[in-house]
Amino acid sequence: MSEATTPRVAVVTGAARGIGAATALRLAADGYAVAVLDLDAEACAGTVAAIEEQGGRALAVAVDVSDGDSVTAAVAAVVEQLGAPVVLVNNAGITRDNLLFKMNENEWDSVLDVHLRGAFLMSRACQQHMVEARFGRIVNLSSTAALGNRGQANYSAAKAGMQGLTKTLAIELGQFGVTANAVAPGFIVTEMTAKTAERVGMSFEDFQAAAAAKTPVRRVGRPEDIAQAVSFFAREEAGFVTGQVLYVAGGPRG
Ligand code: NAI
């Protein structure tokens, strides 16, 4: 694939902040024009500005990844304004934690809808452009929670589901030059983990210190730690790596 003739466009969902924003910045630094997708286009302004400041090209697009029509419209806007996407990072996510006996159906459905249905809808919408280009990279955000996590029956099921989805995408799309891999982060400092600290009644500092103490490398993760791993899977040279799950957790299981 020649960079001069093939537009290289990457789509990152949930990129207004946290891991998605760091990933969008990293892919821009790698040379991609980046579509910064999130629920509210205005919330993406910071990420877009940061990319433009470092000399890159970015576009803010509103999407609810769990909604089919919204996904169709968002991907069409990306194609029209930036070009056909060849990289997709399914990063958008929410938590609705509760112990199983207290978890209601809405908490279950909303988490499964954003992570799993969202990744399915976005992957289905983007794959046609990758297949046409005979090149594509799909990276899904899983989690160490896929291995089980108290208070997260919904989230851990969704994150384990992301791994199964990834492997099937790898099998179906490999013949078209499209790889699919998953990154499974451990504890990363973002608004998501700040919210968890609040839920368990700890200060965010104490919560981070406790997580670092349990982690072999003795620190918590940063969004850039995850962006690095996504960047690797998105590389053209990583074309023989597919269907894999990389735990980026400061230890074998975080
Ligand atoms: P975050 O809460 O800081 O950011 C998530 C972003 O997704 C937000 O900007 C939010 O508006 C967006 N979003 C939520 N629902 C959406 C929807 N329906 N459509 C479009 N955008 C939507 O979260 P963080 O920590 O940056 O997490 C990013 C991903 O990494 C998530 O999939 C999360 O489950 C995963 N992850 C995070 C870990 C952590 O420790 N922070 C650990 C393991 C996985």
Tab-separated table of N, CA, C and O and ligand atoms in Angstrom, residues 13-21 37-40 43 63-67 90-95 113-115 141-145 155 159 162 183-193 223 226, ligand 1:
chain	number	residue	atom	x	y	z
A	13	THR	N	-13.685	5.533	18.321
A	13	THR	CA	-14.930	5.855	19.029
A	13	THR	C	-14.625	6.164	20.495
A	13	THR	O	-13.649	5.664	21.063
A	14	GLY	N	-15.477	7.002	21.073
A	14	GLY	CA	-15.264	7.391	22.470
A	14	GLY	C	-13.979	8.180	22.631
A	14	GLY	O	-13.266	8.056	23.630
A	15	ALA	N	-13.681	9.029	21.620
A	15	ALA	CA	-12.369	9.687	21.574
A	15	ALA	C	-12.373	11.107	22.133
A	15	ALA	O	-11.403	11.841	21.974
A	16	ALA	N	-13.454	11.501	22.794
A	16	ALA	CA	-13.490	12.849	23.380
A	16	ALA	C	-12.537	12.966	24.568
A	16	ALA	O	-12.070	14.055	24.897
A	17	ARG	N	-12.257	11.827	25.209
A	17	ARG	CA	-11.392	11.889	26.402
A	17	ARG	C	-10.757	10.511	26.661
A	17	ARG	O	-11.011	9.556	25.921
A	18	GLY	N	-9.944	10.467	27.692
A	18	GLY	CA	-9.410	9.191	28.185
A	18	GLY	C	-8.584	8.430	27.159
A	18	GLY	O	-7.809	9.009	26.385
A	19	ILE	N	-8.758	7.115	27.153
A	19	ILE	CA	-7.971	6.234	26.286
A	19	ILE	C	-8.230	6.549	24.812
A	19	ILE	O	-7.305	6.547	23.988
A	20	GLY	N	-9.480	6.856	24.474
A	20	GLY	CA	-9.830	7.157	23.079
A	20	GLY	C	-9.109	8.395	22.582
A	20	GLY	O	-8.589	8.421	21.456
A	21	ALA	N	-9.054	9.427	23.416
A	21	ALA	CA	-8.377	10.671	23.021
A	21	ALA	C	-6.883	10.419	22.822
A	21	ALA	O	-6.284	10.858	21.829
A	37	LEU	N	-14.766	10.269	17.171
A	37	LEU	CA	-16.196	10.039	17.368
A	37	LEU	C	-16.548	9.981	18.858
A	37	LEU	O	-15.836	9.336	19.640
A	38	ASP	N	-17.644	10.626	19.200
A	38	ASP	CA	-18.163	10.505	20.570
A	38	ASP	C	-19.633	10.930	20.554
A	38	ASP	O	-20.139	11.409	19.538
A	39	LEU	N	-20.287	10.763	21.693
A	39	LEU	CA	-21.719	11.074	21.787
A	39	LEU	C	-22.024	12.500	21.368
A	39	LEU	O	-23.044	12.774	20.746
A	40	ASP	N	-21.120	13.419	21.736
A	40	ASP	CA	-21.352	14.836	21.500
A	40	ASP	C	-20.150	15.391	20.727
A	40	ASP	O	-19.013	15.344	21.216
A	43	ALA	N	-17.839	17.862	22.436
A	43	ALA	CA	-16.928	17.304	23.444
A	43	ALA	C	-15.631	16.801	22.811
A	43	ALA	O	-14.633	16.584	23.499
A	63	VAL	N	-21.751	10.454	17.410
A	63	VAL	CA	-22.319	9.120	17.176
A	63	VAL	C	-22.765	8.518	18.499
A	63	VAL	O	-22.165	8.767	19.543
A	64	ASP	N	-23.844	7.747	18.435
A	64	ASP	CA	-24.154	6.824	19.522
A	64	ASP	C	-23.886	5.445	18.933
A	64	ASP	O	-24.653	4.966	18.088
A	65	VAL	N	-22.787	4.833	19.343
A	65	VAL	CA	-22.366	3.583	18.698
A	65	VAL	C	-23.375	2.447	18.865
A	65	VAL	O	-23.344	1.471	18.111
A	66	SER	N	-24.278	2.581	19.834
A	66	SER	CA	-25.250	1.507	20.061
A	66	SER	C	-26.466	1.636	19.145
A	66	SER	O	-27.361	0.788	19.172
A	67	ASP	N	-26.506	2.696	18.333
A	67	ASP	CA	-27.665	2.967	17.481
A	67	ASP	C	-27.295	2.812	16.002
A	67	ASP	O	-26.407	3.510	15.497
A	90	ASN	N	-12.558	0.396	18.307
A	90	ASN	CA	-13.807	0.342	19.065
A	90	ASN	C	-13.489	0.527	20.542
A	90	ASN	O	-13.175	-0.420	21.255
A	91	ASN	N	-13.555	1.798	20.956
A	91	ASN	CA	-13.115	2.168	22.298
A	91	ASN	C	-14.253	2.685	23.185
A	91	ASN	O	-14.139	2.651	24.410
A	92	ALA	N	-15.342	3.172	22.589
A	92	ALA	CA	-16.424	3.774	23.386
A	92	ALA	C	-16.888	2.797	24.461
A	92	ALA	O	-17.021	1.599	24.203
A	93	GLY	N	-17.101	3.312	25.656
A	93	GLY	CA	-17.513	2.403	26.722
A	93	GLY	C	-18.160	3.111	27.884
A	93	GLY	O	-17.981	4.321	28.079
A	94	ILE	N	-18.945	2.355	28.635
A	94	ILE	CA	-19.563	2.861	29.866
A	94	ILE	C	-19.505	1.755	30.926
A	94	ILE	O	-19.321	0.583	30.597
A	95	THR	N	-19.670	2.155	32.162
A	95	THR	CA	-19.854	1.159	33.228
A	95	THR	C	-21.188	1.438	33.928
A	95	THR	O	-21.609	2.607	34.045
A	113	ASP	N	-24.975	-2.995	25.159
A	113	ASP	CA	-25.296	-2.230	23.938
A	113	ASP	C	-24.133	-1.352	23.495
A	113	ASP	O	-23.811	-1.293	22.315
A	114	VAL	N	-23.526	-0.634	24.409
A	114	VAL	CA	-22.460	0.295	24.013
A	114	VAL	C	-21.214	-0.494	23.576
A	114	VAL	O	-20.672	-0.267	22.492
A	115	HIS	N	-20.779	-1.425	24.388
A	115	HIS	CA	-19.526	-2.131	24.075
A	115	HIS	C	-19.703	-3.101	22.911
A	115	HIS	O	-18.974	-3.035	21.917
A	141	LEU	N	-11.335	-2.600	22.243
A	141	LEU	CA	-10.927	-2.452	23.638
A	141	LEU	C	-11.653	-3.479	24.500
A	141	LEU	O	-12.863	-3.402	24.680
A	142	SER	N	-10.880	-4.451	24.988
A	142	SER	CA	-11.407	-5.393	25.969
A	142	SER	C	-10.980	-4.878	27.335
A	142	SER	O	-10.864	-3.665	27.536
A	143	SER	N	-10.723	-5.763	28.283
A	143	SER	CA	-10.332	-5.341	29.639
A	143	SER	C	-9.898	-6.566	30.423
A	143	SER	O	-10.320	-7.691	30.110
A	144	THR	N	-9.101	-6.340	31.469
A	144	THR	CA	-8.803	-7.449	32.377
A	144	THR	C	-10.087	-7.940	33.039
A	144	THR	O	-10.158	-9.072	33.511
A	145	ALA	N	-11.132	-7.096	33.030
A	145	ALA	CA	-12.420	-7.499	33.600
A	145	ALA	C	-13.035	-8.675	32.841
A	145	ALA	O	-13.921	-9.360	33.355
A	155	TYR	N	-20.288	-5.685	32.507
A	155	TYR	CA	-19.059	-5.192	31.861
A	155	TYR	C	-18.111	-6.342	31.517
A	155	TYR	O	-17.530	-6.389	30.430
A	159	LYS	N	-16.841	-7.376	27.870
A	159	LYS	CA	-15.418	-7.356	27.522
A	159	LYS	C	-14.906	-8.740	27.096
A	159	LYS	O	-13.974	-8.843	26.285
A	162	MET	N	-16.108	-9.019	23.573
A	162	MET	CA	-15.244	-8.291	22.624
A	162	MET	C	-14.131	-9.207	22.115
A	162	MET	O	-13.691	-9.095	20.966
A	183	VAL	N	-7.073	-5.096	22.633
A	183	VAL	CA	-6.192	-4.663	23.717
A	183	VAL	C	-7.024	-4.734	24.994
A	183	VAL	O	-8.151	-4.236	25.039
A	184	ALA	N	-6.467	-5.386	26.008
A	184	ALA	CA	-7.194	-5.545	27.274
A	184	ALA	C	-6.441	-4.801	28.377
A	184	ALA	O	-5.498	-5.340	28.974
A	185	PRO	N	-6.844	-3.563	28.646
A	185	PRO	CA	-6.129	-2.778	29.660
A	185	PRO	C	-6.443	-3.243	31.086
A	185	PRO	O	-7.518	-3.763	31.369
A	186	GLY	N	-5.465	-2.992	31.956
A	186	GLY	CA	-5.707	-3.087	33.399
A	186	GLY	C	-6.193	-1.736	33.872
A	186	GLY	O	-6.941	-1.054	33.171
A	187	PHE	N	-5.727	-1.315	35.037
A	187	PHE	CA	-6.190	-0.051	35.622
A	187	PHE	C	-5.536	1.139	34.915
A	187	PHE	O	-4.323	1.318	34.961
A	188	ILE	N	-6.358	1.948	34.250
A	188	ILE	CA	-5.857	3.140	33.551
A	188	ILE	C	-6.521	4.372	34.175
A	188	ILE	O	-7.735	4.366	34.429
A	189	VAL	N	-5.738	5.398	34.413
A	189	VAL	CA	-6.259	6.617	35.036
A	189	VAL	C	-7.095	7.407	34.028
A	189	VAL	O	-6.567	8.027	33.107
A	190	THR	N	-8.416	7.338	34.197
A	190	THR	CA	-9.356	8.086	33.344
A	190	THR	C	-10.591	8.415	34.183
A	190	THR	O	-10.699	7.999	35.341
A	191	GLU	N	-11.545	9.083	33.542
A	191	GLU	CA	-12.796	9.384	34.268
A	191	GLU	C	-13.537	8.116	34.657
A	191	GLU	O	-14.286	8.092	35.632
A	192	MET	N	-13.346	7.053	33.875
A	192	MET	CA	-14.037	5.796	34.173
A	192	MET	C	-13.574	5.231	35.518
A	192	MET	O	-14.390	4.834	36.363
A	193	THR	N	-12.251	5.210	35.745
A	193	THR	CA	-11.742	4.672	37.015
A	193	THR	C	-11.982	5.666	38.161
A	193	THR	O	-12.153	5.262	39.307
A	223	PRO	N	-3.418	6.493	29.762
A	223	PRO	CA	-4.037	6.288	28.436
A	223	PRO	C	-2.995	6.044	27.339
A	223	PRO	O	-3.212	5.236	26.434
A	226	ILE	N	-1.986	2.469	26.553
A	226	ILE	CA	-2.918	1.718	25.708
A	226	ILE	C	-2.796	2.181	24.249
A	226	ILE	O	-2.808	1.365	23.323
B	1	NAI	P1	-13.999	7.206	29.600
B	1	NAI	O1	-15.269	7.066	30.355
B	1	NAI	O2	-12.998	8.209	30.048
B	1	NAI	O3	-14.301	7.493	28.043
B	1	NAI	C1	-15.251	6.758	27.343
B	1	NAI	C2	-15.774	7.598	26.201
B	1	NAI	O4	-16.767	6.843	25.486
B	1	NAI	C3	-16.452	8.891	26.676
B	1	NAI	O5	-15.934	10.012	25.984
B	1	NAI	C4	-17.930	8.640	26.357
B	1	NAI	O6	-18.670	9.819	26.046
B	1	NAI	C5	-17.831	7.698	25.157
B	1	NAI	N1	-19.072	6.962	24.963
B	1	NAI	C6	-19.847	6.351	25.905
B	1	NAI	N2	-20.944	5.833	25.340
B	1	NAI	C7	-20.875	6.085	24.011
B	1	NAI	C8	-21.720	5.803	22.913
B	1	NAI	N3	-22.877	5.138	23.068
B	1	NAI	N4	-21.344	6.236	21.687
B	1	NAI	C9	-20.186	6.920	21.518
B	1	NAI	N5	-19.348	7.234	22.522
B	1	NAI	C10	-19.688	6.817	23.764
B	1	NAI	O7	-13.390	5.738	29.534
B	1	NAI	P2	-11.887	5.189	29.320
B	1	NAI	O8	-11.377	4.799	30.624
B	1	NAI	O9	-11.112	6.096	28.452
B	1	NAI	O10	-12.223	3.825	28.545
B	1	NAI	C11	-12.097	3.644	27.141
B	1	NAI	C12	-12.284	2.171	26.826
B	1	NAI	O11	-11.301	1.408	27.517
B	1	NAI	C13	-13.637	1.619	27.262
B	1	NAI	O12	-14.093	0.672	26.326
B	1	NAI	C14	-13.308	0.940	28.573
B	1	NAI	O13	-14.230	-0.060	28.896
B	1	NAI	C15	-11.933	0.388	28.280
B	1	NAI	N6	-11.128	0.103	29.471
B	1	NAI	C16	-10.804	1.095	30.378
B	1	NAI	C17	-10.050	0.789	31.508
B	1	NAI	C18	-9.653	1.808	32.528
B	1	NAI	O14	-9.050	1.425	33.536
B	1	NAI	N7	-9.942	3.079	32.350
B	1	NAI	C19	-9.599	-0.597	31.755
B	1	NAI	C20	-10.006	-1.536	30.750
B	1	NAI	C21	-10.736	-1.178	29.660
